[in-house]
Tab-separated table of C-alpha atoms in Angstrom:
chain	number	residue	atom	x	y	z
F	1	MET	CA	72.483	-12.136	-17.689
F	2	GLY	CA	71.406	-15.589	-16.669
F	3	ILE	CA	69.111	-17.725	-18.709
F	4	ARG	CA	65.650	-17.668	-17.240
F	5	LYS	CA	64.278	-21.078	-16.415
F	6	LYS	CA	61.276	-21.812	-18.537
F	7	ILE	CA	58.185	-22.242	-16.384
F	8	PRO	CA	55.618	-24.733	-17.632
F	9	LYS	CA	52.414	-23.110	-18.854
F	10	SER	CA	50.265	-24.928	-16.296
F	11	GLN	CA	52.343	-23.514	-13.458
F	12	GLU	CA	52.312	-20.045	-14.932
F	13	LEU	CA	48.524	-20.240	-15.079
F	14	THR	CA	48.231	-21.000	-11.376
F	15	TYR	CA	49.588	-17.517	-10.793
F	16	ALA	CA	47.482	-15.835	-13.442
F	17	LEU	CA	44.174	-17.478	-12.601
F	18	SER	CA	42.320	-16.713	-9.397
F	19	VAL	CA	40.221	-18.845	-7.096
F	20	LYS	CA	36.995	-17.436	-8.496
F	21	ASP	CA	37.875	-18.790	-11.955
F	22	ALA	CA	38.027	-22.329	-10.636
F	23	MET	CA	35.609	-22.470	-7.711
F	24	CYS	CA	32.226	-24.091	-7.812
F	25	LYS	CA	29.539	-21.499	-7.139
F	26	ASN	CA	26.622	-23.816	-6.441
F	27	VAL	CA	27.693	-24.921	-3.018
F	28	VAL	CA	25.855	-27.630	-1.164
F	29	LYS	CA	25.981	-26.396	2.408
F	30	VAL	CA	24.589	-27.912	5.584
F	31	SER	CA	23.187	-26.520	8.808
F	32	PRO	CA	25.024	-27.353	12.047
F	33	TYR	CA	21.814	-28.677	13.601
F	34	LEU	CA	21.254	-31.487	11.110
F	35	SER	CA	21.933	-35.085	12.134
F	36	ILE	CA	24.726	-37.221	10.736
F	37	LYS	CA	22.050	-39.461	9.265
F	38	LYS	CA	20.636	-36.573	7.291
F	39	LEU	CA	24.155	-35.611	6.222
F	40	ARG	CA	24.641	-39.068	4.752
F	41	GLU	CA	21.567	-38.553	2.556
F	42	ILE	CA	22.715	-35.116	1.427
F	43	LEU	CA	26.208	-36.306	0.483
F	44	LYS	CA	24.776	-39.281	-1.364
F	45	GLU	CA	22.158	-37.228	-3.205
F	46	ASN	CA	24.696	-34.700	-4.444
F	47	ALA	CA	27.538	-37.170	-4.980
F	48	ILE	CA	29.954	-35.111	-2.921
F	49	SER	CA	32.416	-36.064	-0.205
F	50	GLY	CA	31.966	-33.137	2.163
F	51	ALA	CA	30.294	-29.793	2.715
F	52	PRO	CA	30.826	-26.503	4.525
F	53	VAL	CA	28.713	-26.008	7.632
F	54	VAL	CA	26.968	-22.640	7.465
F	55	GLU	CA	25.100	-20.666	10.080
F	56	LYS	CA	23.565	-17.292	9.158
F	57	GLY	CA	25.567	-17.122	5.935
F	58	ARG	CA	28.903	-17.651	7.682
F	59	VAL	CA	31.067	-20.725	7.512
F	60	ILE	CA	31.587	-22.180	10.959
F	61	GLY	CA	33.106	-25.524	9.975
F	62	VAL	CA	33.540	-28.277	7.428
F	63	ILE	CA	32.145	-31.790	7.594
F	64	SER	CA	33.445	-34.585	5.370
F	65	ILE	CA	32.735	-38.187	4.528
F	66	GLU	CA	35.563	-39.199	6.888
F	67	ASP	CA	33.741	-37.632	9.828
F	68	LEU	CA	30.645	-39.501	8.710
F	69	ILE	CA	32.467	-42.849	8.640
F	70	LYS	CA	33.869	-42.275	12.130
F	71	CYS	CA	30.345	-41.644	13.403
F	72	LEU	CA	29.019	-44.756	11.664
F	73	VAL	CA	31.742	-46.869	13.241
F	74	LYS	CA	30.917	-45.497	16.677
F	75	GLY	CA	27.187	-45.809	16.058
F	76	GLU	CA	26.634	-42.087	16.532
F	77	ILE	CA	24.339	-41.692	13.585
F	78	THR	CA	21.938	-39.347	15.400
F	79	ALA	CA	24.641	-36.922	16.571
F	80	LYS	CA	24.413	-33.334	15.368
F	81	ILE	CA	26.810	-32.076	12.702
F	82	LYS	CA	27.998	-29.211	14.937
F	83	ASP	CA	29.528	-31.700	17.401
F	84	LYS	CA	31.369	-33.726	14.762
F	85	MET	CA	32.563	-31.137	12.236
F	86	THR	CA	36.066	-29.734	11.892
F	87	LYS	CA	35.910	-26.322	13.502
F	88	GLU	CA	39.355	-24.997	12.765
F	89	ILE	CA	38.969	-24.316	9.123
F	90	THR	CA	41.107	-22.747	6.487
F	91	VAL	CA	39.382	-20.646	3.862
F	92	CYS	CA	40.457	-18.789	0.764
F	93	HIS	CA	39.147	-15.667	-0.970
F	94	PRO	CA	37.822	-15.332	-4.526
F	95	GLU	CA	40.631	-12.908	-5.489
F	96	ASP	CA	43.439	-15.179	-4.277
F	97	PRO	CA	45.671	-16.592	-6.998
F	98	LEU	CA	45.120	-20.308	-7.546
F	99	ILE	CA	48.662	-21.038	-6.406
F	100	LYS	CA	47.728	-19.924	-2.883
F	101	ALA	CA	44.925	-22.464	-2.695
F	102	ILE	CA	47.206	-25.165	-4.089
F	103	GLN	CA	49.750	-24.422	-1.379
F	104	ILE	CA	47.035	-24.706	1.301
F	105	PHE	CA	45.951	-28.072	-0.101
F	106	GLU	CA	49.551	-29.284	-0.055
F	107	ARG	CA	50.192	-28.063	3.475
F	108	THR	CA	47.002	-29.231	5.142
F	109	GLY	CA	45.899	-32.210	3.109
F	110	TYR	CA	42.316	-30.909	3.114
F	111	GLY	CA	39.990	-32.043	0.372
F	112	ARG	CA	38.075	-28.799	0.016
F	113	LEU	CA	38.333	-25.119	0.821
F	114	PRO	CA	35.338	-22.877	1.440
F	115	VAL	CA	35.673	-19.624	-0.533
F	116	VAL	CA	34.515	-16.606	1.464
F	117	GLU	CA	34.452	-12.903	0.738
F	118	LYS	CA	37.297	-11.011	2.333
F	119	ASP	CA	35.381	-8.323	4.215
F	120	ASN	CA	32.253	-10.108	5.415
F	121	ASN	CA	33.175	-13.798	5.473
F	122	LYS	CA	30.138	-14.667	3.352
F	123	LEU	CA	30.347	-18.044	1.628
F	124	VAL	CA	30.515	-17.604	-2.147
F	125	GLY	CA	31.839	-20.935	-3.349
F	126	ILE	CA	33.844	-24.047	-2.691
F	127	LEU	CA	37.119	-25.186	-4.189
F	128	THR	CA	38.339	-28.771	-4.499
F	129	LYS	CA	41.473	-30.132	-6.113
F	130	SER	CA	39.452	-31.454	-8.992
F	131	ASP	CA	38.003	-27.952	-9.573
F	132	ILE	CA	41.564	-26.697	-9.978
F	133	VAL	CA	42.463	-29.498	-12.369
F	134	MET	CA	39.343	-28.850	-14.454
F	135	CYS	CA	39.986	-25.116	-14.565
F	136	LEU	CA	43.594	-25.552	-15.694
F	137	PHE	CA	42.537	-28.131	-18.219
F	138	LYS	CA	39.902	-25.824	-19.722
F	139	LYS	CA	42.293	-22.889	-19.858
F	140	LEU	CA	45.066	-24.935	-21.460
F	141	ARG	CA	42.633	-26.319	-23.978
F	142	SER	CA	41.424	-22.860	-25.003
F	143	LEU	CA	45.037	-21.670	-25.302
F	144	TYR	CA	45.818	-24.703	-27.405
F	145	GLU	CA	42.817	-24.091	-29.636
F	146	THR	CA	43.686	-20.454	-30.310
F	147	LYS	CA	47.214	-21.577	-31.126
F	148	GLU	CA	45.836	-24.144	-33.514
F	149	GLU	CA	43.729	-21.493	-35.229
F	150	LYS	CA	46.816	-19.364	-35.723
F	151	GLU	CA	48.665	-22.291	-37.226
F	152	ASP	CA	45.786	-22.780	-39.634
F	153	GLU	CA	46.390	-19.292	-40.924
F	154	ASN	CA	49.975	-20.211	-41.615
F	155	HIS	CA	49.007	-23.064	-43.894
F	156	LEU	CA	50.633	-22.895	-47.281
F	157	PRO	CA	48.603	-20.375	-49.253
F	158	LEU	CA	47.119	-21.374	-52.564
F	159	TYR	CA	49.195	-18.925	-54.552
F	160	SER	CA	52.461	-20.435	-53.374
F	161	GLU	CA	51.322	-23.899	-54.432
F	162	LEU	CA	50.626	-22.761	-57.959
F	163	LYS	CA	53.898	-23.393	-59.715
F	164	GLY	CA	55.453	-21.291	-62.402
F	165	ASP	CA	53.827	-18.323	-64.010
F	166	PHE	CA	50.182	-17.841	-63.435
F	167	SER	CA	47.987	-14.843	-63.608
F	168	PHE	CA	44.535	-14.323	-62.213
F	169	LYS	CA	42.362	-11.511	-63.470
F	170	MET	CA	38.990	-10.203	-62.393
F	171	GLU	CA	37.174	-7.237	-63.894
F	172	LYS	CA	34.149	-5.378	-62.506
F	173	PRO	CA	32.198	-2.312	-63.607
F	174	VAL	CA	31.833	0.684	-61.290
F	175	GLU	CA	28.738	2.882	-61.674
F	176	LYS	CA	28.773	6.633	-61.259
F	177	MET	CA	27.004	7.883	-58.089
F	178	ASP	CA	25.727	4.442	-57.115
F	179	PHE	CA	26.219	4.701	-53.372
F	180	LYS	CA	24.243	1.558	-52.607
F	181	LYS	CA	26.758	-0.605	-54.434
F	182	ALA	CA	29.845	1.518	-53.805
F	183	GLY	CA	32.347	-0.719	-52.061
F	184	SER	CA	31.011	-3.978	-53.432
F	185	VAL	CA	33.728	-4.256	-56.090
F	186	SER	CA	36.503	-3.895	-53.524
F	187	SER	CA	34.633	-6.339	-51.327
F	188	ALA	CA	34.622	-8.908	-54.147
F	189	PHE	CA	38.355	-8.295	-54.756
F	190	LYS	CA	39.091	-8.781	-51.085
F	191	ASP	CA	37.165	-12.031	-51.128
F	192	ALA	CA	39.153	-13.265	-54.129
F	193	MET	CA	42.490	-12.355	-52.546
F	194	GLU	CA	41.547	-14.166	-49.364
F	195	LYS	CA	40.568	-17.247	-51.320
F	196	PHE	CA	43.929	-17.084	-53.026
F	197	GLY	CA	45.518	-17.114	-49.587
F	198	LEU	CA	47.486	-13.893	-50.016
F	199	PRO	CA	49.104	-12.671	-46.775
F	200	LYS	CA	46.685	-10.761	-44.554
F	201	ASP	CA	48.745	-7.615	-44.682
F	202	VAL	CA	48.735	-7.608	-48.484
F	203	VAL	CA	44.986	-8.204	-48.574
F	204	ARG	CA	44.469	-5.277	-46.237
F	205	ARG	CA	46.679	-2.877	-48.151
F	206	VAL	CA	45.227	-3.773	-51.545
F	207	SER	CA	41.622	-3.700	-50.404
F	208	ILE	CA	41.992	-0.364	-48.614
F	209	SER	CA	43.514	1.153	-51.745
F	210	ALA	CA	40.960	-0.488	-54.016
F	211	TYR	CA	38.174	0.875	-51.888
F	212	GLU	CA	39.533	4.402	-52.006
F	213	ALA	CA	39.873	4.130	-55.769
F	214	GLU	CA	36.364	2.748	-56.100
F	215	MET	CA	34.894	5.558	-53.987
F	216	ASN	CA	36.764	8.139	-56.052
F	217	MET	CA	35.293	6.617	-59.173
F	218	VAL	CA	31.749	6.586	-57.766
F	219	ILE	CA	31.963	10.138	-56.461
F	220	TYR	CA	33.976	12.030	-59.053
F	221	SER	CA	33.969	10.141	-62.327
F	222	GLU	CA	31.582	9.076	-65.073
F	223	GLY	CA	32.060	5.459	-64.029
F	224	GLY	CA	34.346	2.816	-65.467
F	225	THR	CA	35.892	-0.545	-64.620
F	226	MET	CA	38.240	-1.946	-62.022
F	227	THR	CA	40.531	-4.907	-62.472
F	228	LEU	CA	42.309	-7.077	-59.950
F	229	GLN	CA	45.317	-9.023	-61.108
F	230	ILE	CA	47.270	-11.502	-59.036
F	231	ASP	CA	50.519	-13.041	-60.223
F	232	PRO	CA	53.328	-14.840	-58.353
F	233	HIS	CA	54.968	-11.586	-57.276
F	234	LYS	CA	52.296	-8.954	-56.831
F	235	ALA	CA	48.677	-7.971	-56.560
F	236	LYS	CA	47.736	-5.192	-58.932
F	237	ILE	CA	44.659	-3.016	-59.260
F	238	GLU	CA	43.705	-0.952	-62.275
F	239	ALA	CA	40.948	1.612	-62.100
F	240	ASN	CA	39.971	3.076	-65.429
F	241	ASP	CA	37.232	5.665	-65.672
F	242	ASN	CA	35.663	7.634	-68.489
F	243	GLY	CA	36.529	11.116	-67.298
F	244	PRO	CA	36.457	13.920	-66.440
F	245	GLY	CA	40.118	13.592	-65.422
F	246	ILE	CA	42.022	15.065	-62.484
F	247	ASP	CA	42.908	18.774	-62.739
F	248	ASP	CA	46.065	18.699	-60.663
F	249	VAL	CA	47.454	15.286	-59.762
F	250	LYS	CA	50.107	16.702	-57.467
F	251	LYS	CA	47.516	18.569	-55.433
F	252	ALA	CA	45.248	15.519	-55.368
F	253	LEU	CA	48.075	13.542	-53.790
F	254	THR	CA	48.400	16.069	-50.943
F	255	PRO	CA	46.791	14.770	-47.736
F	256	GLY	CA	43.724	16.836	-46.877
F	257	TYR	CA	43.303	18.382	-50.336
F	258	SER	CA	39.787	17.821	-51.557
F	259	THR	CA	37.359	19.209	-54.097
F	260	ALA	CA	34.403	17.372	-52.587
F	261	PRO	CA	31.122	19.238	-52.100
F	262	ASP	CA	29.473	19.241	-48.670
F	263	TRP	CA	26.994	16.482	-49.416
F	264	ILE	CA	29.880	14.098	-50.182
F	265	ARG	CA	31.491	15.036	-46.897
F	266	GLU	CA	28.233	14.260	-45.122
F	267	LEU	CA	28.531	10.737	-46.489
F	268	GLY	CA	31.877	10.435	-44.761
F	269	PHE	CA	34.049	11.016	-47.806
F	270	GLY	CA	35.981	13.845	-49.313
F	271	ALA	CA	38.474	14.128	-46.470
F	272	GLY	CA	41.237	14.517	-49.010
F	273	MET	CA	42.831	11.244	-47.964
F	274	GLY	CA	41.867	9.030	-50.905
F	275	LEU	CA	44.947	9.173	-53.132
F	276	PRO	CA	47.326	9.693	-50.184
F	277	ASN	CA	45.922	6.533	-48.588
F	278	ILE	CA	46.471	4.621	-51.814
F	279	GLN	CA	50.008	5.940	-52.034
F	280	ASN	CA	50.760	4.899	-48.451
F	281	ASN	CA	49.439	1.403	-48.953
F	282	SER	CA	50.973	0.510	-52.296
F	283	ASP	CA	54.490	-0.231	-53.478
F	284	LYS	CA	53.994	1.337	-56.888
F	285	LEU	CA	51.413	3.883	-58.007
F	286	LYS	CA	50.750	5.232	-61.484
F	287	ILE	CA	48.243	7.884	-62.480
F	288	ARG	CA	47.557	8.890	-66.082
F	289	THR	CA	44.817	11.373	-66.696
F	290	LYS	CA	43.505	13.353	-69.628
F	291	LYS	CA	41.201	16.278	-69.065
F	292	GLY	CA	37.658	15.483	-70.170
F	293	LYS	CA	38.613	11.950	-71.265
F	294	PHE	CA	39.842	9.502	-68.633
F	295	THR	CA	41.840	8.715	-65.539
F	296	ARG	CA	43.859	5.535	-65.364
F	297	LEU	CA	45.036	4.685	-61.922
F	298	SER	CA	47.063	1.572	-61.225
F	299	PHE	CA	48.874	0.383	-58.151
F	300	GLU	CA	50.695	-2.712	-56.970
F	301	VAL	CA	51.476	-4.395	-53.697
F	302	ASN	CA	54.400	-6.813	-53.703
F	303	LEU	CA	53.889	-10.277	-52.318
F	304	LYS	CA	57.366	-10.566	-50.869
G	1	MET	CA	38.477	-5.698	-23.895
G	2	LYS	CA	35.567	-8.007	-24.565
G	3	ILE	CA	32.691	-6.704	-26.677
G	4	ARG	CA	30.370	-7.628	-23.829
G	5	GLU	CA	32.201	-5.106	-21.617
G	6	ILE	CA	31.930	-2.414	-24.291
G	7	LYS	CA	28.221	-3.075	-24.542
G	8	LYS	CA	27.895	-2.702	-20.781
G	9	LEU	CA	30.056	0.435	-20.518
G	10	LEU	CA	28.145	2.216	-23.278
G	11	ASN	CA	24.782	0.779	-22.281
G	12	ALA	CA	24.543	-0.239	-25.923
G	13	LYS	CA	22.010	-2.208	-27.884
G	14	VAL	CA	23.231	-5.111	-30.020
G	15	LEU	CA	22.049	-4.769	-33.627
G	16	ALA	CA	24.020	-7.667	-35.078
G	17	GLY	CA	26.444	-10.367	-33.995
G	18	LYS	CA	24.871	-11.315	-30.646
G	19	GLU	CA	26.804	-14.578	-30.654
G	20	ARG	CA	30.214	-12.893	-30.786
G	21	LEU	CA	30.114	-10.771	-27.628
G	22	GLU	CA	32.956	-12.740	-26.033
G	23	MET	CA	35.354	-11.635	-28.765
G	24	GLU	CA	38.231	-9.354	-27.747
G	25	VAL	CA	39.227	-6.040	-29.288
G	26	PHE	CA	42.552	-4.394	-28.530
G	27	CYS	CA	42.155	-0.781	-29.590
G	28	GLY	CA	39.508	1.693	-30.563
G	29	GLY	CA	39.062	4.302	-33.261
G	30	ALA	CA	36.432	6.951	-33.908
G	31	SER	CA	35.660	8.946	-37.025
G	32	ASP	CA	32.906	9.943	-39.377
G	33	LEU	CA	35.429	10.318	-42.163
G	34	MET	CA	35.830	6.963	-43.830
G	35	SER	CA	39.187	7.786	-45.387
G	36	ASP	CA	40.500	8.549	-41.923
G	37	VAL	CA	39.317	5.153	-40.787
G	38	LEU	CA	41.320	3.573	-43.584
G	39	ALA	CA	44.350	5.628	-42.599
G	40	TYR	CA	44.508	4.618	-38.928
G	41	ALA	CA	42.840	1.241	-39.139
G	42	ARG	CA	44.361	-1.869	-37.648
G	43	PRO	CA	42.729	-5.277	-37.477
G	44	LYS	CA	40.854	-6.146	-34.283
G	45	ILE	CA	39.789	-2.678	-33.260
G	46	VAL	CA	36.361	-1.297	-32.467
G	47	GLN	CA	35.145	1.526	-34.698
G	48	LEU	CA	32.883	4.261	-33.312
G	49	THR	CA	31.010	6.424	-35.788
G	50	GLY	CA	27.962	8.596	-36.261
G	51	LEU	CA	27.665	7.602	-39.901
G	52	THR	CA	25.085	4.911	-40.668
G	53	THR	CA	25.476	4.152	-44.380
G	54	ASN	CA	26.568	1.041	-46.277
G	55	GLN	CA	29.957	2.678	-46.660
G	56	VAL	CA	30.708	2.215	-42.962
G	57	ILE	CA	30.411	-1.526	-43.408
G	58	TYR	CA	32.448	-1.616	-46.622
G	59	THR	CA	35.108	0.696	-45.189
G	60	CYS	CA	35.477	-1.411	-42.069
G	61	GLU	CA	35.522	-4.610	-44.092
G	62	MET	CA	38.472	-3.323	-46.122
G	63	ALA	CA	40.289	-2.336	-42.969
G	64	GLN	CA	39.546	-5.731	-41.355
G	65	ILE	CA	37.459	-4.150	-38.636
G	66	ASP	CA	34.311	-6.053	-37.756
G	67	VAL	CA	33.026	-4.353	-34.614
G	68	VAL	CA	31.181	-1.054	-35.080
G	69	VAL	CA	29.459	1.157	-32.512
G	70	PHE	CA	26.949	3.730	-33.784
G	71	VAL	CA	26.795	6.738	-31.484
G	72	ARG	CA	24.274	9.421	-30.510
G	73	GLY	CA	21.301	7.054	-30.618
G	74	LYS	CA	21.530	6.537	-34.376
G	75	GLU	CA	20.618	3.220	-35.863
G	76	PRO	CA	21.447	2.310	-39.449
G	77	PRO	CA	18.698	1.350	-41.905
G	78	LYS	CA	17.693	-2.304	-42.210
G	79	GLU	CA	19.682	-2.994	-45.389
G	80	VAL	CA	22.875	-1.803	-43.691
G	81	ILE	CA	22.276	-4.165	-40.761
G	82	GLU	CA	21.568	-7.003	-43.209
G	83	LEU	CA	24.803	-6.309	-45.092
G	84	ALA	CA	26.695	-6.297	-41.797
G	85	LYS	CA	25.150	-9.598	-40.712
G	86	GLU	CA	26.072	-11.134	-44.047
G	87	LYS	CA	29.678	-10.139	-43.468
G	88	GLY	CA	29.717	-11.356	-39.877
G	89	PHE	CA	29.950	-7.971	-38.157
G	90	VAL	CA	29.087	-7.055	-34.594
G	91	LEU	CA	27.026	-3.856	-34.524
G	92	LEU	CA	26.224	-1.896	-31.364
G	93	ALA	CA	24.239	1.315	-30.885
G	94	THR	CA	24.663	3.693	-27.954
G	95	LYS	CA	22.854	6.876	-26.943
G	96	LEU	CA	26.137	8.547	-25.931
G	97	PRO	CA	27.653	11.090	-28.329
G	98	LEU	CA	30.961	10.248	-30.011
G	99	TYR	CA	33.217	12.147	-27.629
G	100	GLU	CA	31.707	10.691	-24.505
G	101	ALA	CA	31.512	7.156	-25.835
G	102	CYS	CA	35.237	7.339	-26.663
G	103	GLY	CA	35.986	8.799	-23.246
G	104	VAL	CA	34.197	6.017	-21.413
G	105	LEU	CA	36.067	3.315	-23.321
G	106	TYR	CA	39.431	5.061	-23.042
G	107	GLU	CA	39.000	5.485	-19.314
G	108	ALA	CA	38.249	1.795	-19.034
G	109	GLY	CA	41.631	1.065	-20.620
G	110	LEU	CA	40.856	0.728	-24.326
G	111	THR	CA	43.437	2.940	-26.042
G	112	GLY	CA	43.941	3.901	-29.672
G	113	THR	CA	46.142	2.600	-32.459
G	114	MET	CA	48.721	5.376	-32.456
G	115	ILE	CA	49.423	6.069	-28.800
G	116	GLU	CA	51.698	3.096	-28.099
G	117	PRO	CA	54.029	3.667	-31.070
G	118	LEU	CA	54.093	7.368	-30.124
G	119	LYS	CA	55.041	6.582	-26.539
G	120	ALA	CA	57.741	4.201	-27.724
G	121	GLU	CA	59.164	6.915	-29.967
G	122	LYS	CA	59.242	9.402	-27.097
G	123	ARG	CA	61.048	6.912	-24.887
G	124	LYS	CA	63.630	6.427	-27.618
G	125	LYS	CA	64.254	10.171	-27.868
G	126	LYS	CA	64.858	10.429	-24.143
């Protein structure tokens, strides 16, 4: 296997981008029956150096500032555009890759290419070299910016800058059957973990599990408290409720097993995935429960 | 796929997050069961659901999903939309039922979160 030559990004883009990405859609076009004098005004007004000559929507030629100068020198300022324009023109299509247009520019030395639709030759835009440069520049800049954003995410997280042993703790109450607020505790925990700069994957796993635990507490228990704890090695959640306890923990850990009544299912819960989801997302899970008294659920996600 | 394209394909109304329609999503998921959402969820997907409660927003937030399409012409109550706006969500509403909305997006090339790993596994077995 040979080593593939690395292609510069700008060159790669000329294959990926098409003419329609770069072309200018507001084309200043001229009629073949206008005079060169009038052309001079049009070019000056629009600050352009040439224009396609269009009759009945079709491009029949291109006239440029060079043609204009020749006419001025010869004193033919009243001549019609149709007699002075370049009639053998090269065009490109909106779907063409940019590289094709670049090759035409290189081969012919033209300053501009009319862009016409493939099947009906209708003029849809015009492409100059500076359009191509601008398009590449914009694309490279947006690529650069998204890269920069990604690098921002890789900045040293707060928790790794805190030296030695530290421990952060946050405790929140969870109310029984309060569906308006259900989820807000996990939301606050997620916020805290993000502020701490924990890895995205850890934040996701902990907050998914916390949310399942919170919903369980809202739906099935008498209410209680949830605690988030972050230390240098792990994020830990404790969910302690005031009963009534889980009848069969083993069954509750089986995916799809649920004791939820229909109205809970109508709310989108009770699929029997709560504890299994927590188990899948955590590195360590502990459940202690006493019938009629309490359930103490705790789980951890390792930071490394 | 850009959210703008999803909006167009589903002929959807934008309920929140108008300014983020140029954002890209890479996969889609659909469920009314929130625990299922948490089970298959990946960041940067679009979630389709017929459920219109606060829990949809919280569930998606936990799963790092922030684009939600409500199907079958349902629109969530005001406080749900407010909560979503607060959290920077994009919310769309379409008249299509869940199955058809999924079909339209899938046909347009937006696949799910499990199909690629599954295909890779099959290739390995061969």
